[in-house]
Backbone as JSON Lines, residues from 0, in Angstrom:
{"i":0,"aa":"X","n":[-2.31,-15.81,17.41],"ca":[-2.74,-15.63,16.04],"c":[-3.28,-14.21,15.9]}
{"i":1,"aa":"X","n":[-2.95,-13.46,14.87],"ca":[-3.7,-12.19,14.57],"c":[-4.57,-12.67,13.41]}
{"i":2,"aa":"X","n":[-5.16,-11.4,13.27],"ca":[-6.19,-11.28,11.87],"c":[-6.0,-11.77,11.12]}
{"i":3,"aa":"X","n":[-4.82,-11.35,10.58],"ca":[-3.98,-11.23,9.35],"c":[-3.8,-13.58,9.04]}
{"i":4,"aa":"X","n":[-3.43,-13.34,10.2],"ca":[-2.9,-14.97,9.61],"c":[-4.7,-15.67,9.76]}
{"i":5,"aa":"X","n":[-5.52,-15.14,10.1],"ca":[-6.96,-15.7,10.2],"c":[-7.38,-15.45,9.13]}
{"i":6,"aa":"X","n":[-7.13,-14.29,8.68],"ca":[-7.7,-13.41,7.31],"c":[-6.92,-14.62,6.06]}
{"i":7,"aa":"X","n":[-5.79,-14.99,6.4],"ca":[-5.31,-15.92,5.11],"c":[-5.61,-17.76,5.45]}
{"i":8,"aa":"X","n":[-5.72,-17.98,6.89],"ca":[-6.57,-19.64,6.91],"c":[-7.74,-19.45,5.94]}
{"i":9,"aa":"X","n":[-8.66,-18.41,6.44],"ca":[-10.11,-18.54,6.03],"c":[-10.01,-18.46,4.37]}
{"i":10,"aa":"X","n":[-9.31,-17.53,3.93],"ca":[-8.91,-17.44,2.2],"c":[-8.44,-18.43,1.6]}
{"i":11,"aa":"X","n":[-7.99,-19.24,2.4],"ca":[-6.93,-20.4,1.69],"c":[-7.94,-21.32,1.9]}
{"i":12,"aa":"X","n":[-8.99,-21.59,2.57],"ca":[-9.88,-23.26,3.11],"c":[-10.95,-22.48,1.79]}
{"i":13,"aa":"X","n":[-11.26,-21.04,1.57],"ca":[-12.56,-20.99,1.32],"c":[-11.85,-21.71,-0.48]}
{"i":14,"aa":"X","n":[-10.34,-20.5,-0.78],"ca":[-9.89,-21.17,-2.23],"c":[-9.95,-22.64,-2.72]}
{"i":15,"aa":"X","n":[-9.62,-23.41,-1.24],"ca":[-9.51,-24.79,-1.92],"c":[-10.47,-25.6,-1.87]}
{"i":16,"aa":"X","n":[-11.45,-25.15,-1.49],"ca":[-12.6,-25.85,-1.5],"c":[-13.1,-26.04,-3.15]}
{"i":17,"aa":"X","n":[-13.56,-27.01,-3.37],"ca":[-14.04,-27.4,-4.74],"c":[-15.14,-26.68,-5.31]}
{"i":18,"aa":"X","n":[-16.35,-26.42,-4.45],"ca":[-17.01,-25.05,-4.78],"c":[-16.8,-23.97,-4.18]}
{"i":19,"aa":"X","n":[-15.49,-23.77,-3.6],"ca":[-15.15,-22.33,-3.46],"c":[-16.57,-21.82,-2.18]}
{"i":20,"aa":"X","n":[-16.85,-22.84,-1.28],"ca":[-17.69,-22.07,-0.22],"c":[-16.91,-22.48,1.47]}
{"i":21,"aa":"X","n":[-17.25,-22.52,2.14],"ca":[-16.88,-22.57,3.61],"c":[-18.45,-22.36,4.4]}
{"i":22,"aa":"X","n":[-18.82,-23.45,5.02],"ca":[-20.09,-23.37,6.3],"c":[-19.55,-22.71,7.0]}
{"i":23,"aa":"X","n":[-19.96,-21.44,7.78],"ca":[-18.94,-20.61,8.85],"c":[-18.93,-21.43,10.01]}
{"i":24,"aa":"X","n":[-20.39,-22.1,10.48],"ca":[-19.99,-22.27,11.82],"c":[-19.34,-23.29,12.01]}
{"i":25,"aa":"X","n":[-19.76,-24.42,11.02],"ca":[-18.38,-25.79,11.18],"c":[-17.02,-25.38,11.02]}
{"i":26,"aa":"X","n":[-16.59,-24.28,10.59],"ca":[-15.08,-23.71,10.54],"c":[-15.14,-23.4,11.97]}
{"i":27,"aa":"X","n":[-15.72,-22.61,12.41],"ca":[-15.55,-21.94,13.83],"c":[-15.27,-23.17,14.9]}
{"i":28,"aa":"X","n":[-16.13,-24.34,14.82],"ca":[-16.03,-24.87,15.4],"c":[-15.04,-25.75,15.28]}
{"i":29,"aa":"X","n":[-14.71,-25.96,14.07],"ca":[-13.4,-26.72,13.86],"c":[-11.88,-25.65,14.46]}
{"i":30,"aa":"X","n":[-11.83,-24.91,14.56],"ca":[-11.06,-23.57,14.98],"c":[-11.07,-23.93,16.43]}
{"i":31,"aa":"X","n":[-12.17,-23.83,16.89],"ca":[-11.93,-23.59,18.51],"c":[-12.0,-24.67,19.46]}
{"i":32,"aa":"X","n":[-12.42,-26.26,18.6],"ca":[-12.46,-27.45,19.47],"c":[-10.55,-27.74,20.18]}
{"i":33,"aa":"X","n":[-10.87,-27.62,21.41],"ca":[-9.32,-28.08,22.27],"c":[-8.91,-27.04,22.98]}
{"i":34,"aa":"X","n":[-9.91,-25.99,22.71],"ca":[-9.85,-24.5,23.79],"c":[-10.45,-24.54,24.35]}
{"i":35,"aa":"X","n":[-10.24,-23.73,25.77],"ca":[-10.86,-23.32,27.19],"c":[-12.0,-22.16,26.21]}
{"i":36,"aa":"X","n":[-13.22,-21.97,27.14],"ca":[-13.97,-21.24,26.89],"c":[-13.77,-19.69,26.44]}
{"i":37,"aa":"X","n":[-12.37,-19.37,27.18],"ca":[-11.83,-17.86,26.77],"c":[-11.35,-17.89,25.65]}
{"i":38,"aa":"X","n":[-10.52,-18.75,25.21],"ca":[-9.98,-18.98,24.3],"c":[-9.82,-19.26,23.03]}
{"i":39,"aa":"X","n":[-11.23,-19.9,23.26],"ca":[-11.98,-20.26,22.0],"c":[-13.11,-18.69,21.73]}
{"i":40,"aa":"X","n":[-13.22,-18.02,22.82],"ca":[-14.34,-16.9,22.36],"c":[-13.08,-15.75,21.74]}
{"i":41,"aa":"X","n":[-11.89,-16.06,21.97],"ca":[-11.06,-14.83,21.16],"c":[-10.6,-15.02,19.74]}
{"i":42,"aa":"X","n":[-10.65,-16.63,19.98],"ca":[-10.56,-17.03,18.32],"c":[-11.75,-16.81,17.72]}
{"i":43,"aa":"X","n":[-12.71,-16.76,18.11],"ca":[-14.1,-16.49,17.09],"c":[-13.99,-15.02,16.97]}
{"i":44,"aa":"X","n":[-13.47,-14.23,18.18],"ca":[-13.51,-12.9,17.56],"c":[-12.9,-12.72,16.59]}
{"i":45,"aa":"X","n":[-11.29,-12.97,16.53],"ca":[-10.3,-12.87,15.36],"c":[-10.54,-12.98,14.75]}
{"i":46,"aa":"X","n":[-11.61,-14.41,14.47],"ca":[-12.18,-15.18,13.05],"c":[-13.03,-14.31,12.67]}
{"i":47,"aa":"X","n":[-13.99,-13.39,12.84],"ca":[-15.22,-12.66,12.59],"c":[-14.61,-11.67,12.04]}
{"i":48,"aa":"X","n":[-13.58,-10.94,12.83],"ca":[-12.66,-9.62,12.5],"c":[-12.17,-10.04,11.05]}
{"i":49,"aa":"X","n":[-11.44,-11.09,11.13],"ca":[-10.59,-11.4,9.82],"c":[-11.6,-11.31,8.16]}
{"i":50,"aa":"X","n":[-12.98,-12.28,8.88],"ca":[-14.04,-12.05,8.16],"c":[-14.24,-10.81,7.13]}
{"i":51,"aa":"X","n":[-14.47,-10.33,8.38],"ca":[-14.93,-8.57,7.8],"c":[-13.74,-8.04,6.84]}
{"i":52,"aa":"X","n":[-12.67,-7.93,7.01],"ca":[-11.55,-7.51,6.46],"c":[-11.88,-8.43,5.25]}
{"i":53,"aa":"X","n":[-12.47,-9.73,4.91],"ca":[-11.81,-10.04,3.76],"c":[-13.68,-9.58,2.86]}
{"i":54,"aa":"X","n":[-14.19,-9.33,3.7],"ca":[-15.64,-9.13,2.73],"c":[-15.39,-7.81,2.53]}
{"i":55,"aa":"X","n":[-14.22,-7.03,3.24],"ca":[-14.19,-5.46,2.83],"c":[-13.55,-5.34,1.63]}
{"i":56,"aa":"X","n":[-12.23,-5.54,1.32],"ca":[-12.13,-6.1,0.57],"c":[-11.95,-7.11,-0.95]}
{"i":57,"aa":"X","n":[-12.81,-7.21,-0.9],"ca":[-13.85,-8.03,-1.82],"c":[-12.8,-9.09,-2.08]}
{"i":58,"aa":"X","n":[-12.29,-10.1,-1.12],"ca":[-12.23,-11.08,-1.69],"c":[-13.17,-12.64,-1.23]}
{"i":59,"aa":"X","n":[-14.05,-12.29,-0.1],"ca":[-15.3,-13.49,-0.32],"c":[-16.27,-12.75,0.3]}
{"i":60,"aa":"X","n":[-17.88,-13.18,0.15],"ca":[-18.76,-12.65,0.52],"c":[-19.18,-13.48,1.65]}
{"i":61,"aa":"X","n":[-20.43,-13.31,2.39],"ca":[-20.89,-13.91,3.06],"c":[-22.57,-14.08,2.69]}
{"i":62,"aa":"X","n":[-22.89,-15.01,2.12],"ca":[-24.78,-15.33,1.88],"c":[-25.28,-14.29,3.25]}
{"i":63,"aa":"X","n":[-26.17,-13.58,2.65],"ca":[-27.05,-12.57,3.75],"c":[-28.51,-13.9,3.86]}
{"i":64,"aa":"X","n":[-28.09,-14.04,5.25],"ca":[-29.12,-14.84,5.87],"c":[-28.77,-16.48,5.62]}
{"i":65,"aa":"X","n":[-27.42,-16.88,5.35],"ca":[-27.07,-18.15,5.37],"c":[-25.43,-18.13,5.97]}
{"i":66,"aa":"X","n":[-25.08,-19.07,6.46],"ca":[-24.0,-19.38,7.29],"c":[-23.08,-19.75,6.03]}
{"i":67,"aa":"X","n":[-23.07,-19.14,4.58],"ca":[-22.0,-19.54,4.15],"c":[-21.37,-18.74,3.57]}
{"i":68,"aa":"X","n":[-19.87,-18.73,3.52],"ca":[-19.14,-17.88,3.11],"c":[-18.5,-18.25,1.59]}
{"i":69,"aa":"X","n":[-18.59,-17.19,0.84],"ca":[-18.24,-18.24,-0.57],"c":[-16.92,-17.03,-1.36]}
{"i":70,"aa":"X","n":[-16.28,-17.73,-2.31],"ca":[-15.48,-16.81,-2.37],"c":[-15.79,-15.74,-3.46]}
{"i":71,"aa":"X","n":[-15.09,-14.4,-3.51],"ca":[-15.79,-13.76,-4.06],"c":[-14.59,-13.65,-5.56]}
{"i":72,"aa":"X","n":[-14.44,-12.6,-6.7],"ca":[-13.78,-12.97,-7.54],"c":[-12.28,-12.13,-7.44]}
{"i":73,"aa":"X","n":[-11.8,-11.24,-6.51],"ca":[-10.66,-10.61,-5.82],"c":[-9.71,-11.98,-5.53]}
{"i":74,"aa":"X","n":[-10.63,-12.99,-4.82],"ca":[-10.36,-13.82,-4.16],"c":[-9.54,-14.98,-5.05]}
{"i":75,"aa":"X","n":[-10.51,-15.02,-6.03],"ca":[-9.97,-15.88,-7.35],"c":[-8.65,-15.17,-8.22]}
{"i":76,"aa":"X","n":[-8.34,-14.1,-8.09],"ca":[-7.58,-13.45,-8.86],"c":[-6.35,-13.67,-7.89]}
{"i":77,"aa":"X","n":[-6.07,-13.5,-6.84],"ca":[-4.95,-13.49,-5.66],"c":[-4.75,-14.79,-5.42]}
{"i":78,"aa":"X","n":[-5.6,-15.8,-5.74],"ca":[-4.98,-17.48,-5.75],"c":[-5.1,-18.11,-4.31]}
{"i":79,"aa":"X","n":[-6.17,-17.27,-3.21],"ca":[-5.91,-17.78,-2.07],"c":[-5.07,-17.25,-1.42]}
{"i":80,"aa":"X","n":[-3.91,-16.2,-1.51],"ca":[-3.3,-15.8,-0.71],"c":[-3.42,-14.44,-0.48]}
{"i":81,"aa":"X","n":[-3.34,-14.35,1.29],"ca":[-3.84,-13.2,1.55],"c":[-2.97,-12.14,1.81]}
{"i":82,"aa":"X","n":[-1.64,-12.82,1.85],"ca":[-0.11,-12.02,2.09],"c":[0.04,-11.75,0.85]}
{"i":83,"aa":"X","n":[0.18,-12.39,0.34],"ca":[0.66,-11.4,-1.46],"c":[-0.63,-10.73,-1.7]}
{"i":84,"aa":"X","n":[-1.54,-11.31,-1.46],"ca":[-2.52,-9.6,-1.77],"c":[-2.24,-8.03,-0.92]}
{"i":85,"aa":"X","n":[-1.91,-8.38,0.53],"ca":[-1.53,-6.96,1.62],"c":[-0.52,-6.2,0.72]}
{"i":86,"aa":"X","n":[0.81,-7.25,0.18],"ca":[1.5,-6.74,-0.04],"c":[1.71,-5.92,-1.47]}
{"i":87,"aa":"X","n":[0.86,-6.52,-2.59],"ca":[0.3,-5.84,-3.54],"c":[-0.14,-4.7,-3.4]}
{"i":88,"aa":"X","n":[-1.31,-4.78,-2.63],"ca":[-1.96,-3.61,-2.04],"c":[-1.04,-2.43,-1.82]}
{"i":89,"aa":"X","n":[-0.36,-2.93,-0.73],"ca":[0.59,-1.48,-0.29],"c":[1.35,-1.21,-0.78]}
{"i":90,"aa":"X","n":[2.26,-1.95,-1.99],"ca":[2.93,-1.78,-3.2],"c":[2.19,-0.8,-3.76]}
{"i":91,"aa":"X","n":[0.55,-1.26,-4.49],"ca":[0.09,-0.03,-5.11],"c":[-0.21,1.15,-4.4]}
{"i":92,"aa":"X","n":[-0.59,1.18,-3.22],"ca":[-1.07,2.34,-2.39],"c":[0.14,3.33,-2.5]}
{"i":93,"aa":"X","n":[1.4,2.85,-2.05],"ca":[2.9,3.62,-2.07],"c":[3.35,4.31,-4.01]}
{"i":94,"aa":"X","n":[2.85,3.59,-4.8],"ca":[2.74,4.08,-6.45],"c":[2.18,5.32,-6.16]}
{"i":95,"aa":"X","n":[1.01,4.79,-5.97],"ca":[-0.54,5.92,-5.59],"c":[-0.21,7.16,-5.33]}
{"i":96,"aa":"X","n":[0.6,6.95,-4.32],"ca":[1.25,8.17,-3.34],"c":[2.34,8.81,-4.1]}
{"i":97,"aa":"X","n":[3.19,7.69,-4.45],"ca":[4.14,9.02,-5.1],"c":[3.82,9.44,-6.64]}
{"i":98,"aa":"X","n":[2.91,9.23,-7.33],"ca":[2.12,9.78,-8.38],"c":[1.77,10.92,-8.15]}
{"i":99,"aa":"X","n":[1.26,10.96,-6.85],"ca":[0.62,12.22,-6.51],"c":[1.64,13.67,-5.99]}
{"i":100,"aa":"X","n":[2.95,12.81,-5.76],"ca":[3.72,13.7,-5.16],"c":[4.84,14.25,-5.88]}
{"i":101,"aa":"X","n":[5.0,12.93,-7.17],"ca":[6.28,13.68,-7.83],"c":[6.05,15.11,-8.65]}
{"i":102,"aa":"X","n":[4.42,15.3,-9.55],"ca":[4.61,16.66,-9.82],"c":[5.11,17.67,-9.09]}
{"i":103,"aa":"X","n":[4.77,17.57,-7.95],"ca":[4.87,18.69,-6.82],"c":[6.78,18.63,-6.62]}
{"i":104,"aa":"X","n":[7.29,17.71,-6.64],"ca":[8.77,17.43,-6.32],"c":[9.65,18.26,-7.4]}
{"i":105,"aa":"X","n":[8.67,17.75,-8.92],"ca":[9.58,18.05,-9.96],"c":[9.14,19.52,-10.45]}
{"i":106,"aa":"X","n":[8.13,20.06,-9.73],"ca":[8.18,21.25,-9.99],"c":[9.0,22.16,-9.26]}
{"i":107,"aa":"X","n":[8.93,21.91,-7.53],"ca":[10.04,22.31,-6.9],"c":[11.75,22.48,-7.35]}
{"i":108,"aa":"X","n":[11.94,20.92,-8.17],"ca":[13.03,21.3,-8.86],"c":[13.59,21.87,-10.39]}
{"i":109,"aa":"X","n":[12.63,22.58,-10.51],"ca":[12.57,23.58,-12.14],"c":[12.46,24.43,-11.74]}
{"i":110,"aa":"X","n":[12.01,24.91,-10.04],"ca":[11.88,26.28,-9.94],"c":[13.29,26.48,-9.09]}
{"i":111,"aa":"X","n":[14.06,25.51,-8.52],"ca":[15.18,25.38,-8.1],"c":[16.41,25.93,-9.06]}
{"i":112,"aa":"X","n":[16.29,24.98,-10.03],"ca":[17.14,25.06,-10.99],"c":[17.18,26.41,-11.89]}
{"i":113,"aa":"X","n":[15.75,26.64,-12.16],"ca":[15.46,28.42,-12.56],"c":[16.62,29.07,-12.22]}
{"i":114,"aa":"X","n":[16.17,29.31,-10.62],"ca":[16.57,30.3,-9.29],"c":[18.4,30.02,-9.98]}
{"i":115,"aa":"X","n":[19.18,28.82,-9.47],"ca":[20.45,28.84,-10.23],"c":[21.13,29.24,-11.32]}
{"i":116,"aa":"X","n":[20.4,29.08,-12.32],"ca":[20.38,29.42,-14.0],"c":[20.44,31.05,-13.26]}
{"i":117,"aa":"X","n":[19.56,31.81,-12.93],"ca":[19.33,32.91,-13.27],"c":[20.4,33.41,-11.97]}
{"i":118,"aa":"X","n":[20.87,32.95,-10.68],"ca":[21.93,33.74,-10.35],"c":[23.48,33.72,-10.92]}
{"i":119,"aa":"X","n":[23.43,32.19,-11.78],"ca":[25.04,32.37,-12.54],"c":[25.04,33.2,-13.36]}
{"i":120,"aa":"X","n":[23.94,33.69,-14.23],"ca":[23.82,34.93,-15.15],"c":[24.12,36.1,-14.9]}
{"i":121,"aa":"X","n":[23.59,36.32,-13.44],"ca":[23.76,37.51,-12.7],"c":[25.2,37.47,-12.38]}
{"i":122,"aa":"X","n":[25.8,36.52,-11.71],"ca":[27.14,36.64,-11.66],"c":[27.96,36.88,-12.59]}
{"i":123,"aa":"X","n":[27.74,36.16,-13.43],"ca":[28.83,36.38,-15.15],"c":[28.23,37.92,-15.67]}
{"i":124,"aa":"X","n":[27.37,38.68,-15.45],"ca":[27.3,39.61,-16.17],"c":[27.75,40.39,-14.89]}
{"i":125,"aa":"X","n":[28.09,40.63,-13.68],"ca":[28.45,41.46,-12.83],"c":[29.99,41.27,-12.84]}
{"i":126,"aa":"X","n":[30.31,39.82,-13.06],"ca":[31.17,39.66,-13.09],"c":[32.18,40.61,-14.84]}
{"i":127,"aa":"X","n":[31.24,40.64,-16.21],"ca":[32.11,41.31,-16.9],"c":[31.43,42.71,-16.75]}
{"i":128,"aa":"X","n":[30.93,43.27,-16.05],"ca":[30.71,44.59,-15.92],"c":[31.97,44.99,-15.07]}
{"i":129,"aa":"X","n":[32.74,44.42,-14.05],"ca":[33.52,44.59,-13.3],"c":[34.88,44.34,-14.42]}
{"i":130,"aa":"X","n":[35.3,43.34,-15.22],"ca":[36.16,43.2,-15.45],"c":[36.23,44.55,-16.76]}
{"i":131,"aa":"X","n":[34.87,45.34,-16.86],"ca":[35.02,45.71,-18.22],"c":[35.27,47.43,-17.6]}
{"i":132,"aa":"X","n":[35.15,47.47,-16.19],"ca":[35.44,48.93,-15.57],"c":[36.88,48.78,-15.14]}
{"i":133,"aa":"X","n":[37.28,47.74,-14.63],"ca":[38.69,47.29,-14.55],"c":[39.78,47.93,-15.38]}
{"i":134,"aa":"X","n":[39.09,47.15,-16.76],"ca":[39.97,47.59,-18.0],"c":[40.22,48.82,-19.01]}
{"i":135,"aa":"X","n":[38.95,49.66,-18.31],"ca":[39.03,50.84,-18.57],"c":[39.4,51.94,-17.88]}
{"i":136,"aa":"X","n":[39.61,51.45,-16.27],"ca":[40.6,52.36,-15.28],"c":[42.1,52.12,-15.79]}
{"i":137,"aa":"X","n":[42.2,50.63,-16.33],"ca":[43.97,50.58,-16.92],"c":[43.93,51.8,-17.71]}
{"i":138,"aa":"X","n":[43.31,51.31,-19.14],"ca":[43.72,51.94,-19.49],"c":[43.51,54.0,-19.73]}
{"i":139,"aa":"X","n":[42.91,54.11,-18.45],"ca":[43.27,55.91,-18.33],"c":[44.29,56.09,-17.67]}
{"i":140,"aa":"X","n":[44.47,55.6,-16.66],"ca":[45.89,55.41,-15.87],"c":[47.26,55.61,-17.38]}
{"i":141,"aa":"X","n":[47.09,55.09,-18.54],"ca":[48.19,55.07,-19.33],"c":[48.63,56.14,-19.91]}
């Protein structure tokens, strides 16, 4: 088990709970009854880790100075799920990012396009300066 799938048990027991709370340590202990002593101390870590991630966050808090975890209103908005929230998230984070990047892109390409504009000009006018000395060596030659 990683975080991530700890981070969405704990979101989903705290959502469906009828008042929206969770006792931490009867979860923990419901979590780790049928494990060896190691085993059960790595699931409480995960579980604590996952914790933190979801009080960072903000989708449940934890009572300061009570064992209960209740949900917070992030929490209520995402419906309990903690995968369509990651993925929201980094949906918007990747917006975020290229907001920030397309001025810079689309200015690169106006100063691109400039640079083009202004050497076909140069060409077409070198180009009839040439055709216009051309036509005036014809005609002395005549």
């Amino acid at each position: 088990m990683d975080i991530y799938d700890a981070s969405d048990k704990i979101l989903r027991r705290v959502h469906y709970d009828n008042e929206g709370k969770l006792v931490w340590s009867d979860f923990i202990t419901e979590q780790t009854t049928g494990y060896n002593e190691d085993k059960a101390n790595e699931l409480k870590g995960i579980y604590a880790k996952a914790l933190l991630i979801l009080t960072d966050e903000g989708l449940c808090r934890k009572s300061p100075g009570s064992d209960v975890v209740e949900l917070a209103h992030k929490g209520i908005e995402c419906k309990g799920d903690f995968k369509k929230y990651l993925r929201k998230k980094k949906t918007t984070v990747i917006l975020d990012r290229m907001r920030r990047i397309a001025p810079i892109i689309s200015a690169i390409i106006v100063i691109i396009t400039f640079i083009i504009t202004m050497m076909k000009k140069n060409a077409s006018k070198e180009r009839a300066a040439a055709q216009k000395t051309q036509s005036g060596a014809k005609t002395k030659r005549r």
